[in-house]
């Protein structure tokens, strides 16, 4: 869905402390697991690679140049820049926006289970071609001026998990998170934690991207 309306950002760590309110939000139809159309092979706990994407067992190197932490989304996601080295799988795609174009590397950190909730954190590093109006790119820019809403797919139990929603969806503000070329930015999304005893799950960041399979849950 294309939109230019900014979403109100919320701190993932603070949201996880408010389990009572979030549990009320997760009781609706939008937050309950639904039957997935995919029934691909069972996820393996020891594998953390994405379909069509390159696994990154050693993670991404923390940039040596200073990172602008005021807008890169790390504090809202409850992580630090150093956590970019913990990426377990990644893929790279081109992007085009009215302000710049280039490519973006999309990496996933292990999902973090917190009681009845689970948090997905993505590390996105744009490479911006010279000549554009800006030398920064936002989440909205690197997804070609689209708001993306990740989904989780459990192919073993045939369930799909969507971002918890209530007053507003519990995920990063797509226009409020940005980074300069070569620097990481961080995006998060909050889901209901699976009730089934699984230790890995598939992640569909966007329909246009290959699915990340067997992403570990911690």
XYZ file of N, CA and C in Angstrom:
654
model
N 0.840 -1.183 0.000
C 0.000 0.000 0.000
C 0.870 1.224 0.000
N 0.703 2.091 -0.939
C 1.488 3.312 -1.033
C 0.856 4.384 -0.172
N 1.679 5.063 0.630
C 1.144 6.121 1.471
C 2.235 7.086 1.806
N 1.864 8.303 2.128
C 2.839 9.288 2.584
C 2.501 9.735 3.997
N 1.560 9.055 4.643
C 1.164 9.417 5.994
C 2.104 8.781 6.992
N 2.866 9.550 7.796
C 3.825 8.967 8.741
C 3.113 8.286 9.887
N 3.696 7.189 10.371
C 3.163 6.488 11.520
C 3.864 6.968 12.777
N 3.148 6.908 13.851
C 3.700 7.337 15.121
C 4.639 6.270 15.646
N 5.890 6.636 15.865
C 6.883 5.657 16.312
C 6.685 5.352 17.789
N 7.032 4.147 18.201
C 6.973 3.747 19.604
C 8.203 2.923 19.905
N 8.683 2.994 21.154
C 9.889 2.276 21.529
C 9.559 0.828 21.793
N 10.262 -0.075 21.103
C 9.943 -1.504 21.219
C 10.121 -1.985 22.642
N 11.185 -1.568 23.305
C 11.420 -2.044 24.669
C 10.329 -1.573 25.614
N 9.839 -0.340 25.446
C 8.760 0.165 26.295
C 7.476 -0.583 26.022
N 7.233 -0.916 24.768
C 6.023 -1.653 24.427
C 6.015 -3.023 25.080
N 7.189 -3.642 25.138
C 7.269 -4.978 25.722
C 7.017 -4.955 27.220
N 7.231 -3.812 27.863
C 6.957 -3.708 29.288
C 5.464 -3.584 29.556
N 4.723 -3.115 28.554
C 3.283 -2.928 28.708
C 2.537 -4.137 28.179
N 2.816 -5.303 28.716
C 2.248 -6.542 28.191
C 0.736 -6.580 28.330
N 0.220 -5.984 29.369
C -1.218 -6.035 29.549
C -1.949 -5.332 28.425
N -1.504 -4.107 28.101
C -2.151 -3.360 27.035
C -1.953 -4.024 25.698
N -0.757 -4.547 25.469
C -0.481 -5.179 24.191
C -1.245 -6.488 24.048
N -1.414 -7.213 25.144
C -2.180 -8.450 25.061
C -3.613 -8.162 24.670
N -4.151 -7.025 25.143
C -5.504 -6.649 24.748
C -5.555 -6.349 23.264
N -4.504 -5.691 22.766
C -4.452 -5.392 21.328
C -4.359 -6.675 20.517
N -3.600 -7.652 21.026
C -3.346 -8.856 20.241
C -4.507 -9.829 20.257
N -5.602 -9.465 20.907
C -6.732 -10.365 20.956
C -7.606 -10.304 19.735
N -7.431 -9.306 18.857
C -8.293 -9.132 17.701
C -7.906 -10.030 16.562
N -8.705 -9.979 15.501
C -8.471 -10.829 14.346
C -7.164 -10.520 13.655
N -6.739 -9.237 13.666
C -5.525 -8.864 12.951
C -4.296 -9.475 13.577
N -4.385 -9.859 14.866
C -3.189 -10.281 15.569
C -3.133 -11.783 15.786
N -4.233 -12.465 15.563
C -4.241 -13.897 15.809
C -3.592 -14.632 14.660
N -2.946 -15.787 14.961
C -2.381 -16.583 13.876
C -3.475 -17.023 12.916
N -3.171 -16.985 11.637
C -4.122 -17.429 10.644
C -3.470 -18.498 9.792
N -4.258 -19.297 9.135
C -3.717 -20.356 8.307
C -2.926 -19.777 7.151
N -1.697 -20.234 6.971
C -0.858 -19.735 5.895
C -1.092 -20.557 4.639
N -0.867 -19.936 3.509
C -1.019 -20.651 2.248
C 0.213 -21.459 1.924
N 1.331 -21.150 2.599
C 2.575 -21.865 2.342
C 2.659 -23.097 3.211
N 3.201 -24.164 2.662
C 3.458 -25.372 3.457
C 4.811 -25.939 3.065
N 5.817 -25.054 3.084
C 7.160 -25.441 2.680
C 7.811 -26.283 3.756
N 9.065 -26.666 3.540
C 9.751 -27.612 4.421
C 9.864 -27.065 5.829
N 10.010 -27.954 6.784
C 10.107 -27.584 8.188
C 11.347 -26.749 8.438
N 11.245 -25.699 9.316
C 12.424 -24.906 9.635
C 13.374 -25.692 10.515
N 14.652 -25.473 10.350
C 15.670 -26.129 11.163
C 16.241 -25.133 12.141
N 16.400 -25.521 13.390
C 16.892 -24.611 14.420
C 18.308 -24.179 14.146
N 19.088 -25.001 13.448
C 20.493 -24.679 13.228
C 20.713 -23.850 11.980
N 19.654 -23.621 11.174
C 19.819 -22.889 9.925
C 19.248 -21.507 10.065
N 19.952 -20.484 9.533
C 19.461 -19.110 9.569
C 19.791 -18.452 8.259
N 19.271 -18.978 7.161
C 19.517 -18.425 5.837
C 18.204 -18.012 5.234
N 18.231 -17.127 4.221
C 17.022 -16.696 3.546
C 16.985 -17.301 2.167
N 15.761 -17.615 1.690
C 15.617 -18.191 0.356
C 16.030 -17.153 -0.660
N 16.991 -17.486 -1.476
C 17.464 -16.539 -2.476
C 18.346 -15.452 -1.912
N 18.632 -15.490 -0.636
C 19.460 -14.475 -0.006
C 20.669 -15.148 0.610
N 21.707 -14.363 0.869
C 22.950 -14.935 1.364
C 22.955 -14.974 2.878
N 23.270 -16.133 3.495
C 23.379 -16.184 4.946
C 24.580 -15.395 5.417
N 24.464 -14.805 6.607
C 25.551 -13.996 7.146
C 25.865 -14.452 8.560
N 26.479 -15.626 8.732
C 26.693 -16.143 10.073
C 27.601 -15.277 10.911
N 28.486 -14.537 10.284
C 29.392 -13.702 11.055
C 28.879 -12.288 11.203
N 27.698 -11.971 10.607
C 27.118 -10.651 10.762
C 27.767 -9.619 9.878
N 27.297 -8.390 10.046
C 27.807 -7.261 9.285
C 28.763 -6.472 10.155
N 29.811 -5.972 9.557
C 30.779 -5.197 10.307
C 30.167 -3.872 10.737
N 30.425 -3.465 11.978
C 29.966 -2.170 12.446
C 30.736 -1.087 11.711
N 30.029 -0.064 11.146
C 30.724 0.939 10.351
C 31.764 1.689 11.165
N 32.889 2.014 10.520
C 33.967 2.703 11.219
C 33.709 4.197 11.316
N 32.873 4.757 10.411
C 32.544 6.175 10.473
C 31.437 6.398 11.499
N 31.378 7.596 12.108
C 30.348 7.862 13.116
C 28.944 7.677 12.545
N 28.060 7.083 13.331
C 26.697 6.820 12.905
C 25.771 7.817 13.578
N 24.844 8.376 12.799
C 23.866 9.313 13.336
C 22.784 8.516 14.062
N 22.884 8.466 15.384
C 21.931 7.673 16.160
C 20.636 8.425 16.452
N 20.550 9.692 16.060
C 19.341 10.458 16.341
C 18.180 10.068 15.449
N 18.475 9.474 14.280
C 17.402 9.159 13.333
C 17.478 7.750 12.773
N 18.425 6.930 13.258
C 18.591 5.615 12.631
C 17.688 4.532 13.227
N 16.851 4.882 14.194
C 15.860 3.960 14.712
C 16.353 2.969 15.747
N 17.632 3.019 16.117
C 18.171 2.032 17.051
C 17.491 2.123 18.421
N 17.338 3.342 18.949
C 16.749 3.478 20.283
C 15.292 3.039 20.292
N 14.559 3.348 19.219
C 13.157 2.922 19.150
C 13.043 1.403 19.092
N 14.000 0.762 18.423
C 13.988 -0.698 18.309
C 14.567 -1.381 19.536
N 15.145 -0.610 20.453
C 15.709 -1.184 21.662
C 17.016 -1.912 21.433
N 17.797 -1.461 20.431
C 19.078 -2.086 20.130
C 20.156 -1.013 20.045
N 21.391 -1.436 19.845
C 22.502 -0.514 19.641
C 23.098 -0.756 18.265
N 23.921 0.165 17.815
C 24.567 0.032 16.512
C 25.410 -1.237 16.456
N 26.008 -1.604 17.591
C 26.846 -2.804 17.630
C 26.051 -4.076 17.337
N 24.742 -4.045 17.566
C 23.916 -5.219 17.300
C 23.838 -5.546 15.812
N 24.244 -4.618 14.951
C 24.251 -4.891 13.508
C 25.169 -6.062 13.175
N 26.129 -6.351 14.043
C 27.054 -7.461 13.789
C 26.413 -8.822 14.047
N 25.178 -8.820 14.592
C 24.513 -10.075 14.925
C 23.536 -10.536 13.842
N 23.590 -9.916 12.657
C 22.698 -10.298 11.559
C 22.892 -11.770 11.213
N 21.772 -12.510 11.065
C 21.859 -13.939 10.775
C 21.554 -14.265 9.312
N 20.940 -13.352 8.584
C 20.657 -13.573 7.163
C 20.437 -12.220 6.507
N 20.738 -12.127 5.214
C 20.606 -10.842 4.538
C 20.353 -11.028 3.053
N 19.849 -9.972 2.446
C 19.679 -9.898 1.003
C 19.819 -8.440 0.599
N 20.112 -8.189 -0.662
C 20.283 -6.821 -1.156
C 19.355 -6.594 -2.338
N 18.743 -5.419 -2.376
C 17.842 -5.085 -3.470
C 18.049 -3.645 -3.891
N 17.739 -3.306 -5.163
C 17.811 -1.914 -5.600
C 16.588 -1.141 -5.103
N 16.715 0.167 -5.065
C 15.563 1.004 -4.730
C 15.617 2.296 -5.529
N 14.460 2.913 -5.695
C 14.352 4.208 -6.367
C 13.323 5.036 -5.610
N 13.686 6.257 -5.244
C 12.746 7.188 -4.619
C 12.853 8.523 -5.339
N 11.940 9.474 -5.097
C 12.056 10.790 -5.727
C 13.309 11.555 -5.320
N 13.960 11.122 -4.230
C 15.084 11.884 -3.687
C 16.445 11.234 -3.917
N 16.454 9.932 -4.104
C 17.720 9.233 -4.311
C 17.430 7.848 -4.859
N 18.486 7.178 -5.278
C 18.360 5.796 -5.694
C 19.660 5.072 -5.381
N 19.577 3.785 -5.372
C 20.755 2.980 -5.057
C 20.325 1.571 -4.712
N 20.918 1.017 -3.665
C 20.558 -0.326 -3.205
C 20.522 -0.324 -1.688
N 19.880 -1.337 -1.131
C 19.826 -1.451 0.323
C 20.052 -2.910 0.713
N 20.916 -3.119 1.681
C 21.135 -4.444 2.247
C 20.191 -4.611 3.427
N 19.392 -5.666 3.398
C 18.406 -5.925 4.442
C 18.864 -7.139 5.238
N 19.125 -6.943 6.499
C 19.554 -8.039 7.363
C 18.582 -8.242 8.505
N 18.511 -9.466 9.010
C 17.637 -9.792 10.132
C 18.455 -10.194 11.345
N 18.040 -9.694 12.507
C 18.566 -10.184 13.771
C 17.677 -11.339 14.244
N 18.156 -12.218 15.120
C 17.284 -13.258 15.664
C 16.047 -12.632 16.304
N 14.898 -13.281 16.142
C 13.685 -12.772 16.771
C 13.787 -12.947 18.279
N 13.275 -11.968 19.011
C 13.356 -11.987 20.458
C 11.969 -12.217 21.054
N 11.794 -13.326 21.760
C 10.517 -13.637 22.393
C 10.474 -13.012 23.774
N 9.392 -12.284 24.056
C 9.202 -11.603 25.325
C 7.794 -11.886 25.831
N 7.653 -12.963 26.582
C 6.343 -13.318 27.092
C 5.386 -13.683 25.972
N 4.283 -12.943 25.878
C 3.270 -13.210 24.866
C 3.585 -12.526 23.538
N 4.709 -11.821 23.474
C 5.071 -11.067 22.278
C 6.416 -11.513 21.729
N 6.665 -11.147 20.478
C 7.947 -11.435 19.834
C 8.297 -10.261 18.931
N 9.575 -9.880 18.933
C 10.019 -8.700 18.191
C 10.962 -9.098 17.067
N 10.643 -8.625 15.882
C 11.518 -8.753 14.721
C 12.291 -7.452 14.568
N 13.605 -7.542 14.425
C 14.434 -6.352 14.192
C 15.222 -6.537 12.907
N 15.142 -5.531 12.040
C 15.853 -5.535 10.767
C 16.946 -4.469 10.775
N 18.057 -4.784 10.129
C 19.156 -3.836 9.932
C 19.221 -3.533 8.443
N 19.029 -2.274 8.075
C 18.998 -1.884 6.664
C 20.099 -0.867 6.395
N 20.957 -1.173 5.433
C 22.090 -0.300 5.113
C 21.996 0.133 3.660
N 21.661 1.410 3.409
C 21.549 1.870 2.028
C 22.904 2.214 1.424
N 23.048 1.986 0.135
C 24.168 2.497 -0.651
C 23.559 3.452 -1.666
N 23.778 4.727 -1.473
C 23.093 5.761 -2.252
C 23.983 6.237 -3.390
N 23.446 6.225 -4.594
C 24.205 6.703 -5.745
C 24.330 8.226 -5.698
N 25.454 8.782 -6.154
C 25.624 10.241 -6.146
C 24.671 10.907 -7.132
N 24.397 12.177 -6.868
C 23.570 12.953 -7.795
C 22.133 13.130 -7.371
N 21.715 12.465 -6.315
C 20.344 12.598 -5.855
C 20.150 13.863 -5.032
N 18.886 14.146 -4.705
C 18.585 15.323 -3.908
C 19.056 15.175 -2.461
N 19.126 13.929 -1.990
C 19.527 13.677 -0.613
C 20.605 12.599 -0.585
N 21.441 12.671 0.427
C 22.407 11.613 0.666
C 22.027 10.814 1.905
N 20.736 10.842 2.211
C 20.169 9.966 3.223
C 18.964 9.264 2.607
N 18.582 8.146 3.196
C 17.416 7.403 2.728
C 16.631 6.927 3.944
N 15.304 6.978 3.846
C 14.442 6.501 4.932
C 13.948 5.095 4.621
N 13.292 4.469 5.602
C 12.658 3.174 5.351
C 11.665 3.280 4.207
N 10.931 4.373 4.169
C 9.949 4.609 3.115
C 10.638 4.674 1.754
N 11.811 5.321 1.694
C 12.554 5.447 0.427
C 13.046 4.094 -0.065
N 13.683 3.316 0.817
C 14.350 2.095 0.347
C 13.362 1.001 -0.049
N 12.101 1.179 0.326
C 11.065 0.260 -0.153
C 10.209 0.915 -1.234
N 10.874 1.809 -2.002
C 10.256 2.418 -3.190
C 8.955 3.143 -2.859
N 9.007 3.953 -1.764
C 7.856 4.745 -1.345
C 6.653 3.881 -0.975
N 6.903 2.744 -0.365
C 5.853 1.870 0.130
C 6.065 1.632 1.625
N 4.964 1.471 2.331
C 5.019 1.029 3.723
C 4.993 -0.493 3.718
N 5.992 -1.110 4.322
C 6.017 -2.574 4.361
C 5.576 -3.047 5.744
N 4.837 -4.138 5.747
C 4.388 -4.755 6.991
C 4.820 -6.215 6.962
N 5.896 -6.561 7.646
C 6.399 -7.937 7.606
C 5.384 -8.932 8.162
N 5.483 -10.161 7.728
C 4.693 -11.251 8.288
C 5.628 -12.408 8.631
N 5.212 -13.211 9.589
C 5.945 -14.406 9.979
C 5.135 -15.620 9.547
N 5.811 -16.619 9.023
C 5.137 -17.829 8.552
C 5.759 -19.047 9.221
N 4.911 -19.821 9.872
C 5.323 -21.083 10.470
C 4.869 -22.197 9.528
N 5.761 -22.709 8.659
C 5.352 -23.702 7.673
C 5.080 -25.082 8.264
N 5.528 -25.317 9.490
C 5.289 -26.607 10.121
C 3.850 -26.704 10.622
N 3.412 -25.648 11.315
C 2.071 -25.641 11.884
C 1.064 -24.881 11.026
N 1.514 -24.441 9.832
C 0.651 -23.762 8.865
C -0.062 -22.557 9.481
N 0.754 -21.674 10.063
C 0.220 -20.455 10.674
C 0.981 -19.236 10.179
N 0.273 -18.126 10.144
C 0.872 -16.851 9.729
C 0.603 -15.828 10.823
N 1.626 -15.017 11.125
C 1.513 -14.011 12.174
C 1.704 -12.620 11.578
N 0.770 -11.738 11.910
C 0.846 -10.365 11.434
C 1.208 -9.417 12.569
N 1.636 -8.209 12.218
C 2.045 -7.228 13.222
C 0.867 -6.916 14.145
N 1.148 -6.890 15.445
C 0.124 -6.545 16.422
C -0.395 -5.142 16.118
N -1.700 -4.977 16.147
C -2.281 -3.668 15.854
C -3.361 -3.345 16.856
N -3.571 -2.057 17.039
C -4.608 -1.550 17.914
C -4.895 -0.149 17.450
N -4.505 0.835 18.267
C -4.629 2.229 17.833
C -3.744 2.484 16.620
N -2.560 1.906 16.642
C -1.661 1.974 15.490
C -0.817 0.712 15.497
N -0.303 0.342 14.343
C 0.514 -0.866 14.264
C 1.799 -0.690 15.063
N 2.228 -1.749 15.698
C 3.420 -1.684 16.525
C 4.633 -2.039 15.683
N 5.099 -1.047 14.918
C 6.288 -1.207 14.112
C 6.899 0.161 13.853
N 8.089 0.188 13.264
C 8.818 1.435 13.059
C 8.066 2.398 12.148
N 8.233 3.676 12.422
C 7.696 4.736 11.569
C 8.520 4.760 10.279
N 7.924 4.490 9.115
C 8.713 4.379 7.887
C 9.350 5.681 7.430
N 8.765 6.823 7.818
C 9.357 8.099 7.419
C 10.221 8.705 8.520
N 10.213 8.092 9.707
C 10.950 8.654 10.830
C 12.294 8.005 11.069
N 12.646 7.012 10.265
C 13.930 6.311 10.411
C 14.715 6.470 9.126
N 15.961 6.927 9.217
C 16.764 7.153 8.011
C 18.238 6.968 8.336
N 19.045 6.861 7.280
C 20.490 6.696 7.443
C 21.208 7.244 6.217
N 22.463 7.591 6.405
C 23.310 8.013 5.294
C 23.827 6.793 4.561
N 24.398 7.025 3.388
C 24.938 5.924 2.595
C 25.997 5.159 3.382
N 25.864 3.839 3.436
C 26.830 2.999 4.116
C 26.629 2.847 5.608
N 25.612 3.517 6.152
C 25.353 3.424 7.580
C 24.054 2.664 7.846
N 23.973 1.930 8.957
C 22.786 1.117 9.216
C 21.652 1.916 9.835
N 20.437 1.501 9.528
C 19.267 1.956 10.269
C 18.510 0.713 10.724
N 17.653 0.887 11.712
C 17.031 -0.255 12.367
C 15.513 -0.112 12.346
N 14.835 -1.203 12.036
C 13.380 -1.219 12.025
C 12.900 -2.417 12.830
N 11.794 -2.241 13.545
C 11.264 -3.331 14.352
C 9.781 -3.523 14.046
N 9.264 -4.696 14.387
C 7.842 -4.996 14.312
C 7.523 -5.989 15.417
N 6.373 -5.810 16.062
C 5.980 -6.638 17.203
C 4.860 -7.585 16.780
N 5.012 -8.859 17.138
C 4.049 -9.905 16.796
C 3.610 -10.641 18.063
N 2.474 -11.328 17.963
C 2.132 -12.284 19.010
C 3.125 -13.437 18.940
N 3.605 -13.874 20.094
C 4.557 -14.990 20.120
C 3.846 -16.287 19.751
N 4.481 -17.142 18.956
C 3.866 -18.434 18.618
C 3.604 -19.274 19.870
N 2.455 -19.917 19.899
C 2.135 -20.809 21.009
C 2.688 -22.217 20.774
N 3.026 -22.510 19.541
C 3.596 -23.812 19.221
C 5.076 -23.842 19.613
N 5.610 -25.007 19.970
C 7.006 -25.114 20.411
C 7.974 -25.097 19.226
N 8.235 -23.925 18.684
C 9.154 -23.794 17.551
C 10.328 -22.912 17.965
N 11.478 -23.131 17.351
C 12.642 -22.301 17.660
C 13.167 -21.567 16.433
N 12.410 -21.583 15.337
C 12.759 -20.839 14.132
C 11.480 -20.603 13.344
N 11.484 -19.575 12.511
C 10.290 -19.226 11.746
C 10.718 -18.516 10.471
N 9.859 -18.521 9.443
C 10.149 -17.817 8.201
C 9.673 -16.367 8.313
N 10.394 -15.466 7.663
C 10.051 -14.041 7.693
C 9.868 -13.536 6.271
N 8.687 -12.982 5.989
C 8.419 -12.338 4.706
C 8.421 -10.837 4.951
N 9.530 -10.186 4.603
C 9.646 -8.750 4.830
C 8.718 -7.981 3.902
N 8.687 -8.368 2.630
C 7.827 -7.730 1.633
C 7.546 -8.748 0.536
N 6.422 -8.578 -0.152
C 6.051 -9.533 -1.200
C 7.080 -9.603 -2.318
N 7.786 -8.495 -2.542
C 8.739 -8.436 -3.642
C 10.086 -9.068 -3.301
N 10.268 -9.489 -2.060
C 11.550 -10.053 -1.622
C 11.420 -11.547 -1.373
N 12.517 -12.283 -1.538
C 12.482 -13.708 -1.180
C 12.259 -13.866 0.319
N 11.616 -14.943 0.680
C 11.344 -15.194 2.090
C 12.616 -15.643 2.807
N 12.854 -15.054 3.982
C 13.933 -15.525 4.857
C 13.410 -16.766 5.586
N 14.119 -17.871 5.475
C 13.657 -19.097 6.114
C 14.499 -19.450 7.329
N 13.861 -20.116 8.277
C 14.549 -20.634 9.470
C 15.273 -19.552 10.253
N 14.627 -18.432 10.460
C 15.224 -17.371 11.288
C 15.058 -17.761 12.760
N 16.132 -17.816 13.510
C 16.040 -18.316 14.898
C 15.235 -17.411 15.811
N 14.574 -18.033 16.783
C 13.821 -17.348 17.832
C 14.583 -17.535 19.136
N 14.813 -16.441 19.821
C 15.560 -16.511 21.086
C 14.772 -15.890 22.221
